[in-house]
Coordinates of C-alpha atoms and ligand atoms in Angstrom, one line a residue:
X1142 CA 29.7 -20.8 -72.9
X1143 CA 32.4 -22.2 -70.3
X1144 CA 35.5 -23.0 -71.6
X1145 CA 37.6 -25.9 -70.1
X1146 CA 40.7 -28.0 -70.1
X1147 CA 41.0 -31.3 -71.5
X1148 CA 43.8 -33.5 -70.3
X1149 CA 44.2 -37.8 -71.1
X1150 CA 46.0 -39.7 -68.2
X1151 CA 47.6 -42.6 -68.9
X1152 CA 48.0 -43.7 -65.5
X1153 CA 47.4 -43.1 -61.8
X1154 CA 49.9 -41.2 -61.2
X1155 CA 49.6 -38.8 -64.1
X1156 CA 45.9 -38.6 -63.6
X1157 CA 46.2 -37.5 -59.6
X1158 CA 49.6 -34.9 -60.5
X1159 CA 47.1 -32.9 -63.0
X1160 CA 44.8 -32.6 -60.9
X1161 CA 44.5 -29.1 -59.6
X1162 CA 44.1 -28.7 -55.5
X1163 CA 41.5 -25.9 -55.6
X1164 CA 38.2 -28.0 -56.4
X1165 CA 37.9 -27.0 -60.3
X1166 CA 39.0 -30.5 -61.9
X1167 CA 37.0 -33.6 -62.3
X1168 CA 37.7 -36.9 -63.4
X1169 CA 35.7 -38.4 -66.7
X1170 CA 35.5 -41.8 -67.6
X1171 CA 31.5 -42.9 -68.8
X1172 CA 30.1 -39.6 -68.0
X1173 CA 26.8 -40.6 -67.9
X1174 CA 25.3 -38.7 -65.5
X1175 CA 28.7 -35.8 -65.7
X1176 CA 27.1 -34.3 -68.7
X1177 CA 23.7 -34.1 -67.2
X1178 CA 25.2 -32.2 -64.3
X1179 CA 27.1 -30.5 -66.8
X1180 CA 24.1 -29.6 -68.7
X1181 CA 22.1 -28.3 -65.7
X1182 CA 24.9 -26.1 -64.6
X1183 CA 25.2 -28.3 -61.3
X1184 CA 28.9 -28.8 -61.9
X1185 CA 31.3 -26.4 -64.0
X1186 CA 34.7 -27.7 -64.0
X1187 CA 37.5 -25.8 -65.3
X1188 CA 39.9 -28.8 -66.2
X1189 CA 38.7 -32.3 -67.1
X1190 CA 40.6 -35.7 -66.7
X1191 CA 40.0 -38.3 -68.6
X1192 CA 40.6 -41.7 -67.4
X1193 CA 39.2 -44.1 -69.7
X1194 CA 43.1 -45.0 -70.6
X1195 CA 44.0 -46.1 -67.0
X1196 CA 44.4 -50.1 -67.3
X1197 CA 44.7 -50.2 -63.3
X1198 CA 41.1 -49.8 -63.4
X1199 CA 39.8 -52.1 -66.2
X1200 CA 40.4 -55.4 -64.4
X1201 CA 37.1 -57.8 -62.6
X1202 CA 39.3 -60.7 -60.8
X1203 CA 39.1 -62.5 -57.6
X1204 CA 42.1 -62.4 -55.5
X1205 CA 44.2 -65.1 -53.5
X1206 CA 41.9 -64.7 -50.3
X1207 CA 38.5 -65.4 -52.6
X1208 CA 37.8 -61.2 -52.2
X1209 CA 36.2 -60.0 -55.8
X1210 CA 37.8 -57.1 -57.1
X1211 CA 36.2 -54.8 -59.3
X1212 CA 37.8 -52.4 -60.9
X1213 CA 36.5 -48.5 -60.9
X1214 CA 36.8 -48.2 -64.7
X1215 CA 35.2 -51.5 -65.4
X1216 CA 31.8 -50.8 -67.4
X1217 CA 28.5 -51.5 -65.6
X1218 CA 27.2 -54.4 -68.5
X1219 CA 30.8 -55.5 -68.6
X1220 CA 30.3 -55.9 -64.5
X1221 CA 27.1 -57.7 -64.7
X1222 CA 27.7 -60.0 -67.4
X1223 CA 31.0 -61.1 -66.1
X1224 CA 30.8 -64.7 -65.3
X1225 CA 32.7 -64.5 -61.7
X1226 CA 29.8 -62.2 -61.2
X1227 CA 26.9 -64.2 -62.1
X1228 CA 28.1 -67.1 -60.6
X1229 CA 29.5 -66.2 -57.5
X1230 CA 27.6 -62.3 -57.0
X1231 CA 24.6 -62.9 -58.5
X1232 CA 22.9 -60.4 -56.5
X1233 CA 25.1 -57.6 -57.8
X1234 CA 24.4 -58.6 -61.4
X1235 CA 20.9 -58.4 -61.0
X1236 CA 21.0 -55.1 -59.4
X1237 CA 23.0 -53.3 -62.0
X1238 CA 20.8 -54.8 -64.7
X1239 CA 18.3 -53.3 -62.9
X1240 CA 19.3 -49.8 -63.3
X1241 CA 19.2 -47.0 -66.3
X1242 CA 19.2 -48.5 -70.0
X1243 CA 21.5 -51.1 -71.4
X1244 CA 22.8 -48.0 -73.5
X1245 CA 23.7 -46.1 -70.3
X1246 CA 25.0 -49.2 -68.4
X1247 CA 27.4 -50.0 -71.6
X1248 CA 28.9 -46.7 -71.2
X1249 CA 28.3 -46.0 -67.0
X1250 CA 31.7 -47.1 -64.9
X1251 CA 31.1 -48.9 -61.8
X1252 CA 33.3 -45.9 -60.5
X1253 CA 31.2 -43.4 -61.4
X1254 CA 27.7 -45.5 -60.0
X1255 CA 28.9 -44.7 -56.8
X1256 CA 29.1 -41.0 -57.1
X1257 CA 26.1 -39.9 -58.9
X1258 CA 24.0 -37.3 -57.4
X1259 CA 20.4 -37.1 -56.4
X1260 CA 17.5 -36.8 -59.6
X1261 CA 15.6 -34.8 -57.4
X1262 CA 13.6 -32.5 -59.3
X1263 CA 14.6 -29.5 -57.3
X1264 CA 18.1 -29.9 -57.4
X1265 CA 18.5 -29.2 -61.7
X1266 CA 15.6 -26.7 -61.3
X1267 CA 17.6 -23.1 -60.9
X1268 CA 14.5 -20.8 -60.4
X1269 CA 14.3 -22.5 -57.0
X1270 CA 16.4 -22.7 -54.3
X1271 CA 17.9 -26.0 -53.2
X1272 CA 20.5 -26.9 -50.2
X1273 CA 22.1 -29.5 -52.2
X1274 CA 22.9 -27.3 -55.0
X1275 CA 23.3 -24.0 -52.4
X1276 CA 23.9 -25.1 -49.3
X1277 CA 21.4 -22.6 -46.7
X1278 CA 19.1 -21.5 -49.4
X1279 CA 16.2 -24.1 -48.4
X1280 CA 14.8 -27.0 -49.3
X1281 CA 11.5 -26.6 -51.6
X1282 CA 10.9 -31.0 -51.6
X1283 CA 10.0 -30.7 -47.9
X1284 CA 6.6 -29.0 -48.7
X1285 CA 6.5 -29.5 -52.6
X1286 CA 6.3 -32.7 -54.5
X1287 CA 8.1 -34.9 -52.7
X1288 CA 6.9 -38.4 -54.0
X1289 CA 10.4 -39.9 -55.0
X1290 CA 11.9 -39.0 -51.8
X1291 CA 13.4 -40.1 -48.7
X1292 CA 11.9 -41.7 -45.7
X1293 CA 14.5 -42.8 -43.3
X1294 CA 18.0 -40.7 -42.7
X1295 CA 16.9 -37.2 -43.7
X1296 CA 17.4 -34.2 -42.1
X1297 CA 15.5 -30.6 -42.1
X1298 CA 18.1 -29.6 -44.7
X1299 CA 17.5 -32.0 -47.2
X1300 CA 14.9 -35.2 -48.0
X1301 CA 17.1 -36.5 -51.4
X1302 CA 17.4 -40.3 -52.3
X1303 CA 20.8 -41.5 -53.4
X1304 CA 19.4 -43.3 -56.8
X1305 CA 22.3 -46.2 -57.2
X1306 CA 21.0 -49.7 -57.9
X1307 CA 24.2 -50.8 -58.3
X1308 CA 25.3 -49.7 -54.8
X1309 CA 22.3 -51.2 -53.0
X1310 CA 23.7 -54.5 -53.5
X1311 CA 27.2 -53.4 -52.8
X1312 CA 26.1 -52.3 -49.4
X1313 CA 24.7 -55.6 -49.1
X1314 CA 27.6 -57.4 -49.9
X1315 CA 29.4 -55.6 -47.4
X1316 CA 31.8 -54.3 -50.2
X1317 CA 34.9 -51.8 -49.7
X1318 CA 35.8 -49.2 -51.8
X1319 CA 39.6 -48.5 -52.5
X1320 CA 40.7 -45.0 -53.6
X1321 CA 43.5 -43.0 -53.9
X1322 CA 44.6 -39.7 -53.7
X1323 CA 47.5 -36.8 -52.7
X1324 CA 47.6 -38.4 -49.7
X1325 CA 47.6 -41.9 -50.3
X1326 CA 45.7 -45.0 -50.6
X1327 CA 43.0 -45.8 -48.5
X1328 CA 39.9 -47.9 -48.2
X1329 CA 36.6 -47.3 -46.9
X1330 CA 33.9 -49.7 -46.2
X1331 CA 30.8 -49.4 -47.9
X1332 CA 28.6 -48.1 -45.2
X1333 CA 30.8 -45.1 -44.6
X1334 CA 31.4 -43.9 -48.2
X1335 CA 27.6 -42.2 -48.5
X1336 CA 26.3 -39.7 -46.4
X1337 CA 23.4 -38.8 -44.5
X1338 CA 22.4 -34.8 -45.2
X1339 CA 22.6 -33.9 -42.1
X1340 CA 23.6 -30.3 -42.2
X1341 CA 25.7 -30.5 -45.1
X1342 CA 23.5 -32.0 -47.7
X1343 CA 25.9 -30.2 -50.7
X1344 CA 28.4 -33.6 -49.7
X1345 CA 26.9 -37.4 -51.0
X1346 CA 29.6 -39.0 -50.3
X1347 CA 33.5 -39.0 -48.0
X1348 CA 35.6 -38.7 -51.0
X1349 CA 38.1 -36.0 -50.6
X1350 CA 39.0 -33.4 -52.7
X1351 CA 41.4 -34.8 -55.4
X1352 CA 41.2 -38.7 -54.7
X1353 CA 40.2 -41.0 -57.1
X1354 CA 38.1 -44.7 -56.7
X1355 CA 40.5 -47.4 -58.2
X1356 CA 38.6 -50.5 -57.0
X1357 CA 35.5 -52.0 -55.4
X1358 CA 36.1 -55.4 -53.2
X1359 CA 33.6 -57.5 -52.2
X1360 CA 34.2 -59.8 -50.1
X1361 CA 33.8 -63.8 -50.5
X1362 CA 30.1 -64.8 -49.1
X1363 CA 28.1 -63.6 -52.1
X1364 CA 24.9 -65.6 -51.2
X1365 CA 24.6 -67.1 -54.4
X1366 CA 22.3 -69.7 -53.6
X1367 CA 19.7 -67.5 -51.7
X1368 CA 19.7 -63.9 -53.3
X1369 CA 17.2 -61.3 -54.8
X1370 CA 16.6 -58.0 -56.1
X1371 CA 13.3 -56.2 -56.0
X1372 CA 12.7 -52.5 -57.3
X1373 CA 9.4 -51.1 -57.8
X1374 CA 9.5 -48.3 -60.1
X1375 CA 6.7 -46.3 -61.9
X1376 CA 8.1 -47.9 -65.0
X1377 CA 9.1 -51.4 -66.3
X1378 CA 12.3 -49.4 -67.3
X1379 CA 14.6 -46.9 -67.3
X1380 CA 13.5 -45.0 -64.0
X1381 CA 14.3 -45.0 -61.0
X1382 CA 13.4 -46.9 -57.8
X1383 CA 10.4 -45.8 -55.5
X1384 CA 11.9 -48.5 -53.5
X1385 CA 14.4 -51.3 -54.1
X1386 CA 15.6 -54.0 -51.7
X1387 CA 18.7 -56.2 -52.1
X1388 CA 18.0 -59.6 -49.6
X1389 CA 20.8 -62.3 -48.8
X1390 CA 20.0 -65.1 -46.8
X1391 CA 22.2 -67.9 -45.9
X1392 CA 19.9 -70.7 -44.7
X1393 CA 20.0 -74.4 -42.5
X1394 CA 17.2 -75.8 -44.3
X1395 CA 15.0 -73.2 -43.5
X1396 CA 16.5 -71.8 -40.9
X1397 CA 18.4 -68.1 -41.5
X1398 CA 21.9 -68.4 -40.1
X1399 CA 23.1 -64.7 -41.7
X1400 CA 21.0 -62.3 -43.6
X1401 CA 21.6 -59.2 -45.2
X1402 CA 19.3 -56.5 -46.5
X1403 CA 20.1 -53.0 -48.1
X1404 CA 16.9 -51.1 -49.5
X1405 CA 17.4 -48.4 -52.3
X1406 CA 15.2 -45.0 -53.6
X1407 CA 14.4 -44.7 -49.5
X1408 CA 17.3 -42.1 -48.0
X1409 CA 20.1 -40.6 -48.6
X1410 CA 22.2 -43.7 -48.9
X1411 CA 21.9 -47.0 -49.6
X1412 CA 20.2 -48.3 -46.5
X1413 CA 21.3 -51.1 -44.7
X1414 CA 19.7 -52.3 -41.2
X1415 CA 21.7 -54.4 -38.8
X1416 CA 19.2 -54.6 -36.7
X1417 CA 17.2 -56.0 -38.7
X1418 CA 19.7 -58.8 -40.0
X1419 CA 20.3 -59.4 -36.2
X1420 CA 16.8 -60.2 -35.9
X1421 CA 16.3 -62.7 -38.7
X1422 CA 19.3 -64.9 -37.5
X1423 CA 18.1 -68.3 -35.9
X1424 CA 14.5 -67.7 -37.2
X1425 CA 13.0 -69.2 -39.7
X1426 CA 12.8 -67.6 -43.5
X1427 CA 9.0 -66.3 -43.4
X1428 CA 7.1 -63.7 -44.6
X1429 CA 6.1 -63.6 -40.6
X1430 CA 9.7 -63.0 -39.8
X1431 CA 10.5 -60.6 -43.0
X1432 CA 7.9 -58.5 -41.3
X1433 CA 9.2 -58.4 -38.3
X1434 CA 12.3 -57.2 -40.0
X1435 CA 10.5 -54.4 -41.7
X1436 CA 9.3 -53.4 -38.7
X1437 CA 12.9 -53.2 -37.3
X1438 CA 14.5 -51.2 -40.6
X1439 CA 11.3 -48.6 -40.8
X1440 CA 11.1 -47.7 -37.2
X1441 CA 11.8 -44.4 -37.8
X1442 CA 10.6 -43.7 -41.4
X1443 CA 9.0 -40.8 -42.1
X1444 CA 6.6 -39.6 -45.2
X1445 CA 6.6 -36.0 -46.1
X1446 CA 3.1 -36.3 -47.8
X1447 CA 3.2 -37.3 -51.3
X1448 CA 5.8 -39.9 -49.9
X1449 CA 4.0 -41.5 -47.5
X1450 CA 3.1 -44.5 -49.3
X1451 CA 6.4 -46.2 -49.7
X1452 CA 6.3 -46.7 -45.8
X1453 CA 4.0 -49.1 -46.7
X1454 CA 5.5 -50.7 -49.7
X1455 CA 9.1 -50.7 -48.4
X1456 CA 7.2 -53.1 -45.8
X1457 CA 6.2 -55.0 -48.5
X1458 CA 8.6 -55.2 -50.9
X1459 CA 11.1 -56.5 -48.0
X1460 CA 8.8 -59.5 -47.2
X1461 CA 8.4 -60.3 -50.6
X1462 CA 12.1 -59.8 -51.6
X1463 CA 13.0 -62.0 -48.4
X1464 CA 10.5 -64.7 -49.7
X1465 CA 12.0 -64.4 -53.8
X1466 CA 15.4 -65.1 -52.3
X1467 CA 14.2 -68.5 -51.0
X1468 CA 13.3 -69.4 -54.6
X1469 CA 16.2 -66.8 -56.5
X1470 CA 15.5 -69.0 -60.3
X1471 CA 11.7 -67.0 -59.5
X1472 CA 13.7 -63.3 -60.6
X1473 CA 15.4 -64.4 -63.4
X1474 CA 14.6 -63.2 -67.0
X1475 CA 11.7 -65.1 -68.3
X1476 CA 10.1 -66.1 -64.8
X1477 CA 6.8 -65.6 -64.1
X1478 CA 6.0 -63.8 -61.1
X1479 CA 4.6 -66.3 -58.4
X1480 CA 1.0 -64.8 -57.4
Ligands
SF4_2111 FE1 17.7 -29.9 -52.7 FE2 17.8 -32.1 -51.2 FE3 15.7 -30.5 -51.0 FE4 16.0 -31.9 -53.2 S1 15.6 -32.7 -51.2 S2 15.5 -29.7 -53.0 S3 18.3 -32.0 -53.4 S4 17.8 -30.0 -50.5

């Protein structure tokens, strides 16, 4: 058994000034996927701070410019069922209550959503190596069982899928995270808080050592009127995405003048394509031109055998999401999907 220190903050400050520099503490507030790490002997920290007490983190609350600020200690249901949220993000509220269990989302921080770490079998699984878990020993997905894995981003080191539903729709939405730490405040847009493996698989995400997510903004456009959230899953619940998309469309008639679309459970991070929104603005919303944006955003995807099929169903999940968010009411609990 590993013995540890248990410390309560009561606010920023005190939570960052007991933090130790050398890598041993972490920060608790939901712990929903802490103890699992915990409990496979992923993580083993020495000092534990918990900051369910800090009130600078509890608040949801749209600020003077129209920006949506969500704070990092705000729980997941309590995120979703928010009425700014549902009205104004509805896209994000669907997404979260897409993921986990409403047990798990009740107790899950929207702090803590963004820096949960791969389920990839291989990773909890000691009697095998695993560069995520220690970096240069190998990477047994690339040649075992690899069907939840990545297709676009990966690198020879390491073929995990960042497993956020949450975050999908955050990436989106073109949100920004706000954190703090010893050396400050700082924000970073959503696109660069995730990494790619690379060569360095062992880091998911640009957080340093000791800093802390306060808040998540989101910025005013929330395509409320044209919005939806597909994941296909092996289950109806309570697993994760094979592959996910998160679609935004603002429209002139019928007529795309900005889209955005992030897909989930396909690399290392949620994946957004530029590219591809490029392409769908000034065309028309069809599933002709949602292909041709598929096209774009899996260019360069890449099966590793048991993965190969979500090629083909990232292709068509992202016309069909593209063609729900013309009709959003479709998605909603209770609607019948359209044939
Ligand atoms: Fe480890 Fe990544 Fe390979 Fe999974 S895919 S075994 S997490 S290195």
């Amino acid at each position: 058994m590993n013995s540890f220190e248990y410390k309560q903050a009561k606010d920023i400050p005190e939570a960052l000034s007991l933090a130790r520099a050398d890598g041993t503490t972490t920060f608790v507030a939901g712990g929903t996927n802490l103890l699992d790490l915990w409990k496979y002997n992923i993580t083993n920290p020495s000092q534990l701070i918990d900051i369910n007490h800090l009130t600078e983190l509890s608040e949801i609350r749209l600020l003077e410019d129209g920006v949506l600020m969500i704070g990092a200690g705000v729980r997941n249901a309590e995120t979703a069922y928010h009425p700014i949220v549902e009205q104004n993000y509805p896209l994000l509220s669907r997404a979260i209550l897409a993921g986990a269990s409403p047990q798990i989302r009740n107790m899950a921080t929207n702090g803590g959503n963004l820096l949960q770490r791969t389920r990839c079998y291989y990773f909890y699984d000691h009697e095998v190596p695993c560069n995520k878990r220690i970096p240069g020993s190998g990477c047994p997905a690339m040649s075992g069982y690899n069907r939840m894995h990545a297709i676009l981003g990966t690198s020879e080191h390491c073929i995990a899928v960042f497993p956020s539903d949450m975050c999908v729709a955050l990436a989106a939405l073109d949100a920004v995270v706000n954190v703090t730490g010893p050396e400050g405040n700082r924000s970073i847009a959503f696109a660069d808080f995730h990494r790619l493996p690379g060569d360095t698989p062992h880091l998911d995400n640009n957080l340093k050592e000791g800093e802390l997510i306060t808040a998540i903004k989101v910025p005013e456009k929330g395509f409320a009127t044209n919005y939806a959230y597909l994941k296909l899953r092996d289950r109806h619940s309570y697993a994760f995405a094979l592959v996910s998309v998160a679609t935004g469309l603002a429209l002139d008639g019928n007529r795309i003048l900005e889209a955005r679309i992030a897909l989930g459970g396909v690399a290392h991070k949620p994946w957004r394509s530029l590219s591809a929104e490029a392409f769908l603005k000034g065309r028309e919303a069809n599933a002709e031109n949602f292909a041709g944006a598929a096209d774009l955003i899996l260019k360069e995807a890449k099966g590793f055998g048991h993965n190969d099929f979500k090629i083909k169903l990232a292709k068509k999940a992202i016309i069909r999401n593209g063609l729900m968010a013309l009709k959003p009411e479709s998605q909603l609990p209770g609607a019948q999907p359209s044939a």
